Each structure stands twice: as C-alpha cells, then as structure tokens.
mmCIF file of C-alpha atoms in Angstrom:
data_model
loop_
_atom_site.group_PDB
_atom_site.id
_atom_site.type_symbol
_atom_site.label_atom_id
_atom_site.label_comp_id
_atom_site.label_asym_id
_atom_site.label_seq_id
_atom_site.Cartn_x
_atom_site.Cartn_y
_atom_site.Cartn_z
ATOM 1 C CA MET Q 3 102.147 91.036 124.855
ATOM 2 C CA LYS Q 4 103.617 88.598 122.336
ATOM 3 C CA ARG Q 5 102.424 88.884 118.762
ATOM 4 C CA LEU Q 6 103.202 86.927 115.604
ATOM 5 C CA LEU Q 7 103.793 88.189 112.094
ATOM 6 C CA ILE Q 8 102.960 85.437 109.602
ATOM 7 C CA LEU Q 9 103.770 85.509 105.890
ATOM 8 C CA GLU Q 10 101.943 83.849 103.037
ATOM 9 C CA ASP Q 11 104.935 81.575 102.349
ATOM 10 C CA GLY Q 12 104.735 80.048 105.851
ATOM 11 C CA THR Q 13 107.326 82.207 107.604
ATOM 12 C CA VAL Q 14 106.642 83.201 111.219
ATOM 13 C CA PHE Q 15 108.261 86.099 113.117
ATOM 14 C CA GLU Q 16 107.686 86.612 116.846
ATOM 15 C CA GLY Q 17 107.585 90.084 118.362
ATOM 16 C CA LYS Q 18 105.854 92.367 120.843
ATOM 17 C CA ALA Q 19 102.641 94.276 120.330
ATOM 18 C CA PHE Q 20 102.165 98.029 120.375
ATOM 19 C CA GLY Q 21 99.502 100.251 118.877
ATOM 20 C CA ALA Q 22 95.985 98.859 118.443
ATOM 21 C CA GLU Q 23 95.330 95.307 119.613
ATOM 22 C CA VAL Q 24 93.705 93.908 116.479
ATOM 23 C CA ASN Q 25 94.483 91.134 114.012
ATOM 24 C CA VAL Q 26 94.976 92.271 110.412
ATOM 25 C CA VAL Q 27 95.835 90.973 106.949
ATOM 26 C CA GLY Q 28 97.458 93.010 104.190
ATOM 27 C CA GLU Q 29 100.221 93.139 101.611
ATOM 28 C CA ILE Q 30 103.567 93.459 103.398
ATOM 29 C CA VAL Q 31 106.083 95.935 101.970
ATOM 30 C CA PHE Q 32 109.230 97.664 103.197
ATOM 31 C CA THR Q 33 110.431 101.260 103.177
ATOM 32 C CA THR Q 34 114.065 102.300 103.463
ATOM 33 C CA SER Q 35 113.423 105.739 104.997
ATOM 34 C CA MET Q 36 115.681 106.657 107.920
ATOM 35 C CA THR Q 37 113.157 109.235 109.075
ATOM 36 C CA GLY Q 38 109.639 110.402 108.241
ATOM 37 C CA TYR Q 39 107.641 107.581 109.800
ATOM 38 C CA GLN Q 40 104.737 109.968 110.483
ATOM 39 C CA GLU Q 41 104.434 110.976 106.831
ATOM 40 C CA THR Q 42 104.892 107.375 105.716
ATOM 41 C CA ILE Q 43 102.181 105.911 107.941
ATOM 42 C CA THR Q 44 99.704 108.639 106.957
ATOM 43 C CA ASP Q 45 100.459 108.362 103.222
ATOM 44 C CA GLN Q 46 97.311 106.932 101.605
ATOM 45 C CA SER Q 47 99.439 105.186 98.980
ATOM 46 C CA PHE Q 48 100.063 102.583 101.719
ATOM 47 C CA ASN Q 49 96.340 101.769 101.854
ATOM 48 C CA GLY Q 50 95.843 98.130 102.872
ATOM 49 C CA GLN Q 51 99.555 97.483 103.356
ATOM 50 C CA ILE Q 52 101.667 96.395 106.325
ATOM 51 C CA ILE Q 53 104.685 98.711 106.405
ATOM 52 C CA THR Q 54 108.087 97.348 107.414
ATOM 53 C CA PHE Q 55 110.581 100.031 108.430
ATOM 54 C CA THR Q 56 114.167 99.025 107.685
ATOM 55 C CA TYR Q 57 115.561 101.751 109.954
ATOM 56 C CA PRO Q 58 116.179 100.013 113.313
ATOM 57 C CA MET Q 59 114.435 102.492 115.647
ATOM 58 C CA VAL Q 60 111.070 104.091 114.942
ATOM 59 C CA GLY Q 61 109.033 106.449 117.124
ATOM 60 C CA ASN Q 62 111.865 108.340 118.840
ATOM 61 C CA TYR Q 63 110.525 111.838 117.997
ATOM 62 C CA GLY Q 64 106.850 111.079 118.538
ATOM 63 C CA VAL Q 65 103.977 112.260 116.375
ATOM 64 C CA ASN Q 66 102.997 115.799 115.430
ATOM 65 C CA ARG Q 67 99.778 116.809 113.658
ATOM 66 C CA ASP Q 68 101.687 119.149 111.328
ATOM 67 C CA ASP Q 69 103.436 116.170 109.728
ATOM 68 C CA TYR Q 70 100.371 114.141 108.739
ATOM 69 C CA GLU Q 71 99.909 113.426 105.041
ATOM 70 C CA SER Q 72 96.265 112.489 105.642
ATOM 71 C CA ILE Q 73 93.854 112.763 108.566
ATOM 72 C CA SER Q 74 92.872 109.088 108.623
ATOM 73 C CA PRO Q 75 95.695 106.701 107.638
ATOM 74 C CA THR Q 76 94.604 103.437 106.045
ATOM 75 C CA CYS Q 77 97.709 101.253 106.233
ATOM 76 C CA LYS Q 78 97.043 97.906 107.895
ATOM 77 C CA GLY Q 79 99.994 97.624 110.269
ATOM 78 C CA VAL Q 80 103.515 98.706 111.220
ATOM 79 C CA VAL Q 81 106.567 96.442 111.661
ATOM 80 C CA VAL Q 82 109.733 97.707 113.385
ATOM 81 C CA LYS Q 83 112.948 96.367 114.876
ATOM 82 C CA GLU Q 84 112.725 98.612 117.930
ATOM 83 C CA HIS Q 85 109.798 100.771 119.009
ATOM 84 C CA ALA Q 86 110.995 103.825 120.959
ATOM 85 C CA ARG Q 87 108.711 104.146 123.972
ATOM 86 C CA LEU Q 88 110.111 107.604 124.842
ATOM 87 C CA ALA Q 89 109.316 110.384 122.377
ATOM 88 C CA SER Q 90 111.985 113.063 122.744
ATOM 89 C CA ASN Q 91 111.138 116.106 120.636
ATOM 90 C CA TRP Q 92 109.718 119.495 121.557
ATOM 91 C CA ARG Q 93 107.119 119.234 118.766
ATOM 92 C CA ALA Q 94 105.787 115.842 119.842
ATOM 93 C CA GLN Q 95 102.097 115.796 120.744
ATOM 94 C CA MET Q 96 101.842 112.054 121.415
ATOM 95 C CA THR Q 97 103.863 108.870 121.106
ATOM 96 C CA LEU Q 98 103.705 106.615 118.074
ATOM 97 C CA ASP Q 99 102.042 103.968 120.246
ATOM 98 C CA GLU Q 100 99.300 106.431 121.249
ATOM 99 C CA PHE Q 101 98.812 107.551 117.667
ATOM 100 C CA LEU Q 102 98.425 104.012 116.335
ATOM 101 C CA LYS Q 103 95.973 103.183 119.118
ATOM 102 C CA ARG Q 104 93.851 106.224 118.190
ATOM 103 C CA LYS Q 105 93.849 105.244 114.515
ATOM 104 C CA GLY Q 106 93.176 101.530 115.111
ATOM 105 C CA ILE Q 107 96.451 100.417 113.518
ATOM 106 C CA PRO Q 108 98.471 97.586 115.149
ATOM 107 C CA GLY Q 109 102.238 97.541 115.435
ATOM 108 C CA ILE Q 110 104.740 94.802 116.152
ATOM 109 C CA SER Q 111 108.308 95.341 117.382
ATOM 110 C CA GLY Q 112 111.276 93.101 118.043
ATOM 111 C CA ILE Q 113 111.178 91.755 114.487
ATOM 112 C CA ASP Q 114 114.379 90.996 112.559
ATOM 113 C CA THR Q 115 113.500 93.551 109.893
ATOM 114 C CA ARG Q 116 116.765 92.887 108.036
ATOM 115 C CA ALA Q 117 115.842 89.228 107.538
ATOM 116 C CA LEU Q 118 112.274 90.185 106.628
ATOM 117 C CA THR Q 119 113.436 92.755 104.072
ATOM 118 C CA ARG Q 120 115.884 90.303 102.493
ATOM 119 C CA LYS Q 121 113.021 87.834 102.098
ATOM 120 C CA LEU Q 122 110.754 90.428 100.483
ATOM 121 C CA ARG Q 123 113.548 91.443 98.117
ATOM 122 C CA SER Q 124 114.152 87.839 97.029
ATOM 123 C CA VAL Q 125 110.586 86.487 97.058
ATOM 124 C CA GLY Q 126 108.618 89.688 96.486
ATOM 125 C CA THR Q 127 105.778 91.322 98.346
ATOM 126 C CA MET Q 128 103.139 88.949 99.657
ATOM 127 C CA LYS Q 129 100.176 88.732 101.997
ATOM 128 C CA ALA Q 130 100.922 88.826 105.712
ATOM 129 C CA GLY Q 131 99.026 89.001 108.968
ATOM 130 C CA PHE Q 132 99.303 89.983 112.643
ATOM 131 C CA ILE Q 133 97.964 87.372 115.052
ATOM 132 C CA ASP Q 134 98.147 86.599 118.772
ATOM 133 C CA ALA Q 135 100.836 84.202 119.938
ATOM 134 C CA ASP Q 136 98.277 81.639 121.152
ATOM 135 C CA ASP Q 137 96.164 81.623 117.958
ATOM 136 C CA ASP Q 138 95.879 78.394 115.950
ATOM 137 C CA LEU Q 139 98.636 78.740 113.328
ATOM 138 C CA THR Q 140 97.155 76.253 110.881
ATOM 139 C CA HIS Q 141 93.817 78.044 110.904
ATOM 140 C CA GLU Q 142 95.429 81.485 110.622
ATOM 141 C CA PHE Q 143 97.568 80.444 107.647
ATOM 142 C CA ASP Q 144 94.484 79.030 105.934
ATOM 143 C CA GLN Q 145 92.673 82.311 106.551
ATOM 144 C CA LEU Q 146 95.627 84.303 105.272
ATOM 145 C CA LYS Q 147 95.908 82.336 102.040
ATOM 146 C CA ALA Q 148 92.138 82.581 101.472
ATOM 147 C CA THR Q 149 92.046 86.358 101.937
ATOM 148 C CA VAL Q 150 91.462 88.313 98.731
ATOM 149 C CA LEU Q 151 93.004 91.770 98.886
ATOM 150 C CA PRO Q 152 90.670 94.598 97.771
ATOM 151 C CA LYS Q 153 90.830 96.149 94.308
ATOM 152 C CA ASN Q 154 88.915 99.369 95.087
ATOM 153 C CA GLN Q 155 91.707 101.035 97.008
ATOM 154 C CA VAL Q 156 91.439 104.458 95.358
ATOM 155 C CA ALA Q 157 87.719 104.576 96.150
ATOM 156 C CA GLN Q 158 88.592 103.911 99.808
ATOM 157 C CA VAL Q 159 90.905 106.905 100.136
ATOM 158 C CA SER Q 160 89.658 109.554 97.683
ATOM 159 C CA THR Q 161 87.447 112.369 98.864
ATOM 160 C CA THR Q 162 83.771 111.723 98.170
ATOM 161 C CA LYS Q 163 82.861 115.404 97.821
ATOM 162 C CA PRO Q 164 84.621 118.324 96.135
ATOM 163 C CA TYR Q 165 86.223 120.900 98.414
ATOM 164 C CA PRO Q 166 88.198 124.120 97.886
ATOM 165 C CA SER Q 167 91.549 125.312 99.170
ATOM 166 C CA PRO Q 168 91.271 128.991 98.222
ATOM 167 C CA GLY Q 169 94.138 131.008 96.815
ATOM 168 C CA ILE Q 170 94.648 134.127 94.726
ATOM 169 C CA GLY Q 171 96.588 132.708 91.813
ATOM 170 C CA ARG Q 172 96.200 130.058 89.133
ATOM 171 C CA ASN Q 173 93.084 127.881 89.249
ATOM 172 C CA VAL Q 174 94.142 124.254 89.641
ATOM 173 C CA VAL Q 175 91.879 121.213 89.804
ATOM 174 C CA VAL Q 176 93.383 118.459 91.958
ATOM 175 C CA VAL Q 177 92.006 114.989 91.192
ATOM 176 C CA ASP Q 178 92.312 113.052 94.443
ATOM 177 C CA PHE Q 179 93.402 109.432 94.041
ATOM 178 C CA GLY Q 180 94.708 109.383 97.638
ATOM 179 C CA LEU Q 181 96.578 112.667 97.761
ATOM 180 C CA LYS Q 182 99.286 113.644 100.199
ATOM 181 C CA HIS Q 183 98.757 116.951 101.977
ATOM 182 C CA SER Q 184 102.241 117.991 100.881
ATOM 183 C CA ILE Q 185 100.995 118.259 97.282
ATOM 184 C CA LEU Q 186 98.378 120.785 98.411
ATOM 185 C CA ARG Q 187 101.013 122.599 100.480
ATOM 186 C CA GLU Q 188 103.346 122.997 97.502
ATOM 187 C CA LEU Q 189 100.570 124.266 95.250
ATOM 188 C CA SER Q 190 99.350 126.629 97.978
ATOM 189 C CA LYS Q 191 102.879 128.006 98.428
ATOM 190 C CA ARG Q 192 102.610 129.060 94.814
ATOM 191 C CA HIS Q 193 99.288 130.834 95.586
ATOM 192 C CA CYS Q 194 97.166 128.432 93.530
ATOM 193 C CA ASN Q 195 93.406 128.472 93.965
ATOM 194 C CA LEU Q 196 92.659 124.769 94.429
ATOM 195 C CA THR Q 197 89.556 122.661 93.913
ATOM 196 C CA VAL Q 198 89.959 119.051 95.053
ATOM 197 C CA LEU Q 199 87.698 116.572 93.264
ATOM 198 C CA PRO Q 200 86.888 112.841 93.722
ATOM 199 C CA TYR Q 201 88.803 110.291 91.665
ATOM 200 C CA ASN Q 202 85.788 109.471 89.462
ATOM 201 C CA THR Q 203 84.956 113.043 88.433
ATOM 202 C CA SER Q 204 84.112 113.302 84.740
ATOM 203 C CA ALA Q 205 86.116 115.299 82.224
ATOM 204 C CA GLU Q 206 83.052 117.432 81.576
ATOM 205 C CA THR Q 207 82.799 118.451 85.236
ATOM 206 C CA ILE Q 208 86.499 119.277 85.387
ATOM 207 C CA LEU Q 209 86.442 121.413 82.243
ATOM 208 C CA GLU Q 210 83.332 123.272 83.430
ATOM 209 C CA LEU Q 211 85.522 124.707 86.225
ATOM 210 C CA SER Q 212 87.774 126.345 83.573
ATOM 211 C CA PRO Q 213 90.998 125.289 85.316
ATOM 212 C CA ASP Q 214 94.392 126.647 84.373
ATOM 213 C CA GLY Q 215 95.780 123.184 85.077
ATOM 214 C CA VAL Q 216 94.948 119.733 86.439
ATOM 215 C CA MET Q 217 96.976 117.847 89.037
ATOM 216 C CA LEU Q 218 96.723 114.034 89.044
ATOM 217 C CA THR Q 219 97.776 112.912 92.521
ATOM 218 C CA ASN Q 220 99.380 109.861 94.033
ATOM 219 C CA GLY Q 221 97.278 106.974 95.327
ATOM 220 C CA PRO Q 222 97.287 103.259 96.150
ATOM 221 C CA GLY Q 223 96.957 100.062 94.166
ATOM 222 C CA ASP Q 224 96.874 98.996 90.545
ATOM 223 C CA PRO Q 225 96.207 101.885 88.126
ATOM 224 C CA LYS Q 226 94.204 99.533 85.904
ATOM 225 C CA ASP Q 227 91.605 99.363 88.674
ATOM 226 C CA VAL Q 228 90.643 102.996 87.939
ATOM 227 C CA PRO Q 229 89.353 102.907 84.325
ATOM 228 C CA GLU Q 230 87.136 105.962 84.825
ATOM 229 C CA ALA Q 231 90.236 108.065 85.524
ATOM 230 C CA ILE Q 232 91.954 106.797 82.381
ATOM 231 C CA LYS Q 233 88.929 107.831 80.306
ATOM 232 C CA MET Q 234 88.842 111.245 82.001
ATOM 233 C CA ILE Q 235 92.517 111.894 81.214
ATOM 234 C CA GLN Q 236 91.999 110.986 77.555
ATOM 235 C CA GLU Q 237 89.223 113.567 77.373
ATOM 236 C CA ILE Q 238 90.980 116.479 79.088
ATOM 237 C CA GLN Q 239 94.500 116.216 77.668
ATOM 238 C CA GLY Q 240 95.121 118.822 75.032
ATOM 239 C CA LYS Q 241 92.449 121.051 76.589
ATOM 240 C CA VAL Q 242 94.288 121.905 79.824
ATOM 241 C CA PRO Q 243 97.847 121.465 81.171
ATOM 242 C CA ILE Q 244 98.384 118.319 83.263
ATOM 243 C CA PHE Q 245 100.906 117.397 85.976
ATOM 244 C CA GLY Q 246 100.785 113.855 87.359
ATOM 245 C CA ILE Q 247 102.528 112.292 90.345
ATOM 246 C CA CYS Q 248 102.978 108.566 91.141
ATOM 247 C CA LEU Q 249 99.605 106.880 90.443
ATOM 248 C CA GLY Q 250 98.711 109.943 88.388
ATOM 249 C CA HIS Q 251 101.813 109.238 86.279
ATOM 250 C CA GLN Q 252 100.770 105.625 85.696
ATOM 251 C CA LEU Q 253 97.192 106.581 84.822
ATOM 252 C CA PHE Q 254 98.453 109.194 82.347
ATOM 253 C CA ALA Q 255 100.669 106.603 80.662
ATOM 254 C CA LEU Q 256 97.769 104.138 80.421
ATOM 255 C CA ALA Q 257 95.581 106.870 78.937
ATOM 256 C CA ASN Q 258 98.161 107.256 76.175
ATOM 257 C CA GLY Q 259 98.434 103.597 75.250
ATOM 258 C CA ALA Q 260 101.289 102.416 77.467
ATOM 259 C CA ASP Q 261 101.074 99.456 79.838
ATOM 260 C CA THR Q 262 101.965 99.056 83.517
ATOM 261 C CA TYR Q 263 103.234 96.095 85.526
ATOM 262 C CA LYS Q 264 103.466 95.061 89.165
ATOM 263 C CA MET Q 265 107.016 95.296 90.490
ATOM 264 C CA LYS Q 266 108.602 92.535 92.543
ATOM 265 C CA PHE Q 267 108.901 94.627 95.701
ATOM 266 C CA GLY Q 268 108.447 98.198 94.506
ATOM 267 C CA HIS Q 269 110.258 101.424 95.370
ATOM 268 C CA ARG Q 270 109.469 102.759 98.828
ATOM 269 C CA GLY Q 271 111.667 105.113 100.792
ATOM 270 C CA LEU Q 272 114.055 108.007 100.288
ATOM 271 C CA ASN Q 273 117.115 108.894 98.237
ATOM 272 C CA HIS Q 274 116.239 106.832 95.161
ATOM 273 C CA PRO Q 275 118.456 108.228 92.373
ATOM 274 C CA VAL Q 276 116.577 109.347 89.259
ATOM 275 C CA ARG Q 277 118.286 110.538 86.071
ATOM 276 C CA GLU Q 278 116.804 113.215 83.843
ATOM 277 C CA ILE Q 279 117.588 111.901 80.369
ATOM 278 C CA ALA Q 280 117.904 115.283 78.627
ATOM 279 C CA THR Q 281 120.521 116.705 81.003
ATOM 280 C CA GLY Q 282 121.991 113.673 82.777
ATOM 281 C CA LYS Q 283 121.184 115.365 86.077
ATOM 282 C CA ILE Q 284 120.617 113.024 89.041
ATOM 283 C CA ASP Q 285 117.897 113.870 91.553
ATOM 284 C CA PHE Q 286 117.534 112.009 94.838
ATOM 285 C CA THR Q 287 113.874 111.284 95.331
ATOM 286 C CA SER Q 288 111.132 110.077 97.648
ATOM 287 C CA GLN Q 289 109.228 107.082 96.270
ATOM 288 C CA ASN Q 290 106.284 104.862 97.142
ATOM 289 C CA HIS Q 291 104.923 102.637 94.389
ATOM 290 C CA GLY Q 292 104.444 98.972 93.624
ATOM 291 C CA TYR Q 293 103.586 99.417 89.928
ATOM 292 C CA ALA Q 294 105.561 100.984 87.086
ATOM 293 C CA VAL Q 295 105.166 102.005 83.450
ATOM 294 C CA ASP Q 296 106.525 99.451 80.965
ATOM 295 C CA GLU Q 297 108.969 101.390 78.791
ATOM 296 C CA LYS Q 298 108.661 98.883 75.934
ATOM 297 C CA THR Q 299 104.994 99.839 75.539
ATOM 298 C CA VAL Q 300 105.468 103.622 75.477
ATOM 299 C CA ASP Q 301 104.433 104.999 72.079
ATOM 300 C CA PRO Q 302 107.321 107.309 71.077
ATOM 301 C CA GLU Q 303 104.982 109.317 68.851
ATOM 302 C CA LYS Q 304 102.839 110.222 71.880
ATOM 303 C CA LEU Q 305 105.104 110.163 74.930
ATOM 304 C CA MET Q 306 108.741 110.910 75.606
ATOM 305 C CA VAL Q 307 110.407 109.170 78.553
ATOM 306 C CA THR Q 308 112.072 111.973 80.527
ATOM 307 C CA HIS Q 309 113.364 110.253 83.694
ATOM 308 C CA VAL Q 310 114.632 106.793 84.639
ATOM 309 C CA GLU Q 311 115.518 105.163 87.948
ATOM 310 C CA VAL Q 312 119.292 104.711 88.116
ATOM 311 C CA ASN Q 313 119.233 101.393 89.995
ATOM 312 C CA ASP Q 314 116.849 99.387 87.832
ATOM 313 C CA GLY Q 315 116.195 101.576 84.777
ATOM 314 C CA SER Q 316 112.437 101.785 85.356
ATOM 315 C CA VAL Q 317 110.461 104.712 83.920
ATOM 316 C CA GLU Q 318 110.289 107.675 86.314
ATOM 317 C CA GLY Q 319 108.824 110.372 84.109
ATOM 318 C CA VAL Q 320 107.101 111.049 80.786
ATOM 319 C CA ARG Q 321 106.078 114.104 78.797
ATOM 320 C CA HIS Q 322 103.482 114.295 76.046
ATOM 321 C CA ARG Q 323 104.964 115.225 72.683
ATOM 322 C CA GLN Q 324 101.890 117.141 71.509
ATOM 323 C CA TYR Q 325 99.991 118.295 74.605
ATOM 324 C CA PRO Q 326 101.076 120.392 77.641
ATOM 325 C CA ALA Q 327 101.371 117.476 80.054
ATOM 326 C CA PHE Q 328 104.111 115.779 82.065
ATOM 327 C CA THR Q 329 104.272 113.286 84.914
ATOM 328 C CA VAL Q 330 106.762 111.712 87.299
ATOM 329 C CA GLN Q 331 106.704 108.434 89.193
ATOM 330 C CA TYR Q 332 108.465 109.793 92.274
ATOM 331 C CA HIS Q 333 107.157 112.263 94.873
ATOM 332 C CA PRO Q 334 108.541 115.758 94.149
ATOM 333 C CA ASP Q 335 106.569 117.086 97.146
ATOM 334 C CA ALA Q 336 109.216 115.283 99.222
ATOM 335 C CA ALA Q 337 107.388 114.523 102.453
ATOM 336 C CA PRO Q 338 109.362 112.794 103.735
ATOM 337 C CA GLY Q 339 112.412 113.076 101.567
ATOM 338 C CA PRO Q 340 114.913 115.220 99.679
ATOM 339 C CA HIS Q 341 113.691 118.373 97.937
ATOM 340 C CA ASP Q 342 115.445 117.801 94.614
ATOM 341 C CA GLY Q 343 112.162 117.587 92.694
ATOM 342 C CA LEU Q 344 110.384 120.673 94.011
ATOM 343 C CA HIS Q 345 111.261 122.542 90.813
ATOM 344 C CA LEU Q 346 108.640 120.451 88.999
ATOM 345 C CA PHE Q 347 105.887 122.427 90.720
ATOM 346 C CA ASP Q 348 107.458 125.595 89.322
ATOM 347 C CA GLU Q 349 107.582 123.987 85.862
ATOM 348 C CA PHE Q 350 103.866 123.250 86.201
ATOM 349 C CA MET Q 351 103.252 126.950 86.945
ATOM 350 C CA GLU Q 352 105.257 127.927 83.848
ATOM 351 C CA LEU Q 353 103.383 125.381 81.731
ATOM 352 C CA MET Q 354 100.031 126.835 82.799
ATOM 353 C CA ASP Q 355 101.185 130.401 82.132
ATOM 354 C CA ALA Q 356 102.469 129.490 78.658
ATOM 355 C CA TRP Q 357 99.174 127.766 77.843
ATOM 356 C CA LYS Q 358 97.155 130.825 78.925
ATOM 357 C CA GLU Q 359 99.299 133.075 76.726
ATOM 358 C CA GLN Q 360 98.528 130.870 73.707
ATOM 359 C CA ASP Q 361 94.809 131.277 74.385
#
C-alpha cells in the first residue's frame, strides 16, 4: 500500500507501508547506525519521534526479545530506504514488520533517506507525518502544522512505581527518566542491588533508601520540562555519589546552574568521536540526544567539562569539582554501539567505594 511522508516545510515523500496501518505525527530525526535497529526503536529516548535510518537496509536480521531496550517502545514511526521482508538470523523471533504491527508503530519504506537526511541536516528537525496516499494533502498539512508536540515526555516513559532488581553488591538507586535496559544490565553485571524509582521521586525518598550511589538515566525531550528532577539533584548532590547519562547529564548540569539548548538536528547513531580533555583519549560512542549543555554557561567553580564531541565541540561530560558526581552525554552502556565507554560504570563503582571509605 502506498503511503506518504509529509514534512512541516511542505516536502512530500512517497513510499510503501509496513508495520501498523495508522497515521501519525511526530518530530522526525535521523540515526546513522549501521546496525542495532531493535535497540534504537525500543529506546525510550525516541519517544514521540519518527526515526529515519540512514543505513539503506533495515530488518534483515529480524527482532529478538533479548535486544529490546524497553518493553513498550514509544517512537511514532520508522522510515527506511529498504525494508527487508526476509529475516535471516538464527536468533530472530519475528520480522521487523511483525514487531511494529504488534507495537502499533507504522513504517514506511522506499524513501530516499539520503535526500531526507540532507534536508534535516540543513533545515533541522521538524514535525512530520505518515498519511495515506489518497488523503487530502492540504488538510493534512494544516493538521500537521497545527499539531503541538507534547512536553511531558519523561512522564510518558518513566516507571510509575518503584521496583527492585536484586543484587548482592552496592545499593544503587536508578532514577528512571526513560531508561534503557542496558544500563540495568551493566549495573547488574557489577552485582549492584538496584532500586528503580519514578522520575519525580523526591530527594527525601531517595536518601531514605541509604543508597551507595544514584544513577540518573537517559530519557526523551527537553530537560527543562522536568523541574522536579532538577530540584531533587540539587538536594542529593554532596550526600551520595551520582552518575548521569544523556538526559541525566543535562539535568545535572541544569541543577548546577548551567543552561541547555536544542540542537539543530542532534546526535543520533554510533561511532561519534568524543575526546576526554584530561588525557586526549578518543572514545567512539553511541549517542541519542537533541539537546546539549551550553559550555559558555558552565560555572567553572562548580563543574569541570571533562569530554567534548570532536566534530562540533559540544559538551559530552562534566564532573563536579566539590561533590562525588560525574555525567556524560553519550551512552556508555553501548546498546547499540561501541564499548569504549563501559569503563565509566567501573569508575562509578570506585567512586561509591571511595565515598563509603570516607564515611
């Protein structure tokens, strides 16, 4: 069945439908990953977004439950050049088409994703929609332009109730802003006893659990839309070690007086080079964010910028000068992606141990 992808600026792409047969509207973004479409689609940081895959063929190894980053993905749609109808992998449990149908997510194939990506790079991310080929274009464009994208994205994806992931080691509170399962996997590998809490949990509740450390996870949207988390971070820092990832990094920076800004098209995909300032070491990283910390607003008496993105110089990591706390913009859990940043989880373990020794 023919489907149309329409962009806020009036552009129309024609393609073929797969996945769920529904019309949607969302912010359209692109990811440069050559693999890892399962992890990408199930990453809650893509909440409300239409994901364009720049790699020309998607779906060729099917979908496997082990590779989900969340149980219920909340992206709005999937755009590909070619949708592989045959899934050829011994681990595959279903095709990508079947998976998207089960999750109510539409896909569109046959799109010139190179032309689409070039447009998004030059114009920036924008609203887009999937419609049927025989729909009234004038009406659909009016509807698209009138659509107001939601601001409560973290509330849509965070757990609503606390839950444990038992271990026998360090007690870590994980504040869920839209966490990826790979963060829990990496902490569990290090035998941490985990308690996952909703995004709006108070500092008092967190500290009552006597954690050895607090993990601030990734998540979708504008960090300024989560003021309760900023207040919580201000109240727990200095009382417990903190490690933040992606949205957690931005929230931590805001809590310490820095500002954030919306990027033109963001960083999404694999192998983004990040330089550690102290050593000059380059790590290749997995990234998924549309906002960044404004380096000009970082108070040097509070925070030290530790990492920068090689391509555009944007802030990729900070460390508090007084408190045991550090954060990175990229995804060291690396699902999908290179494993260059996994050592940060070990540094978090060392930070917690050093803090306990001081007590």
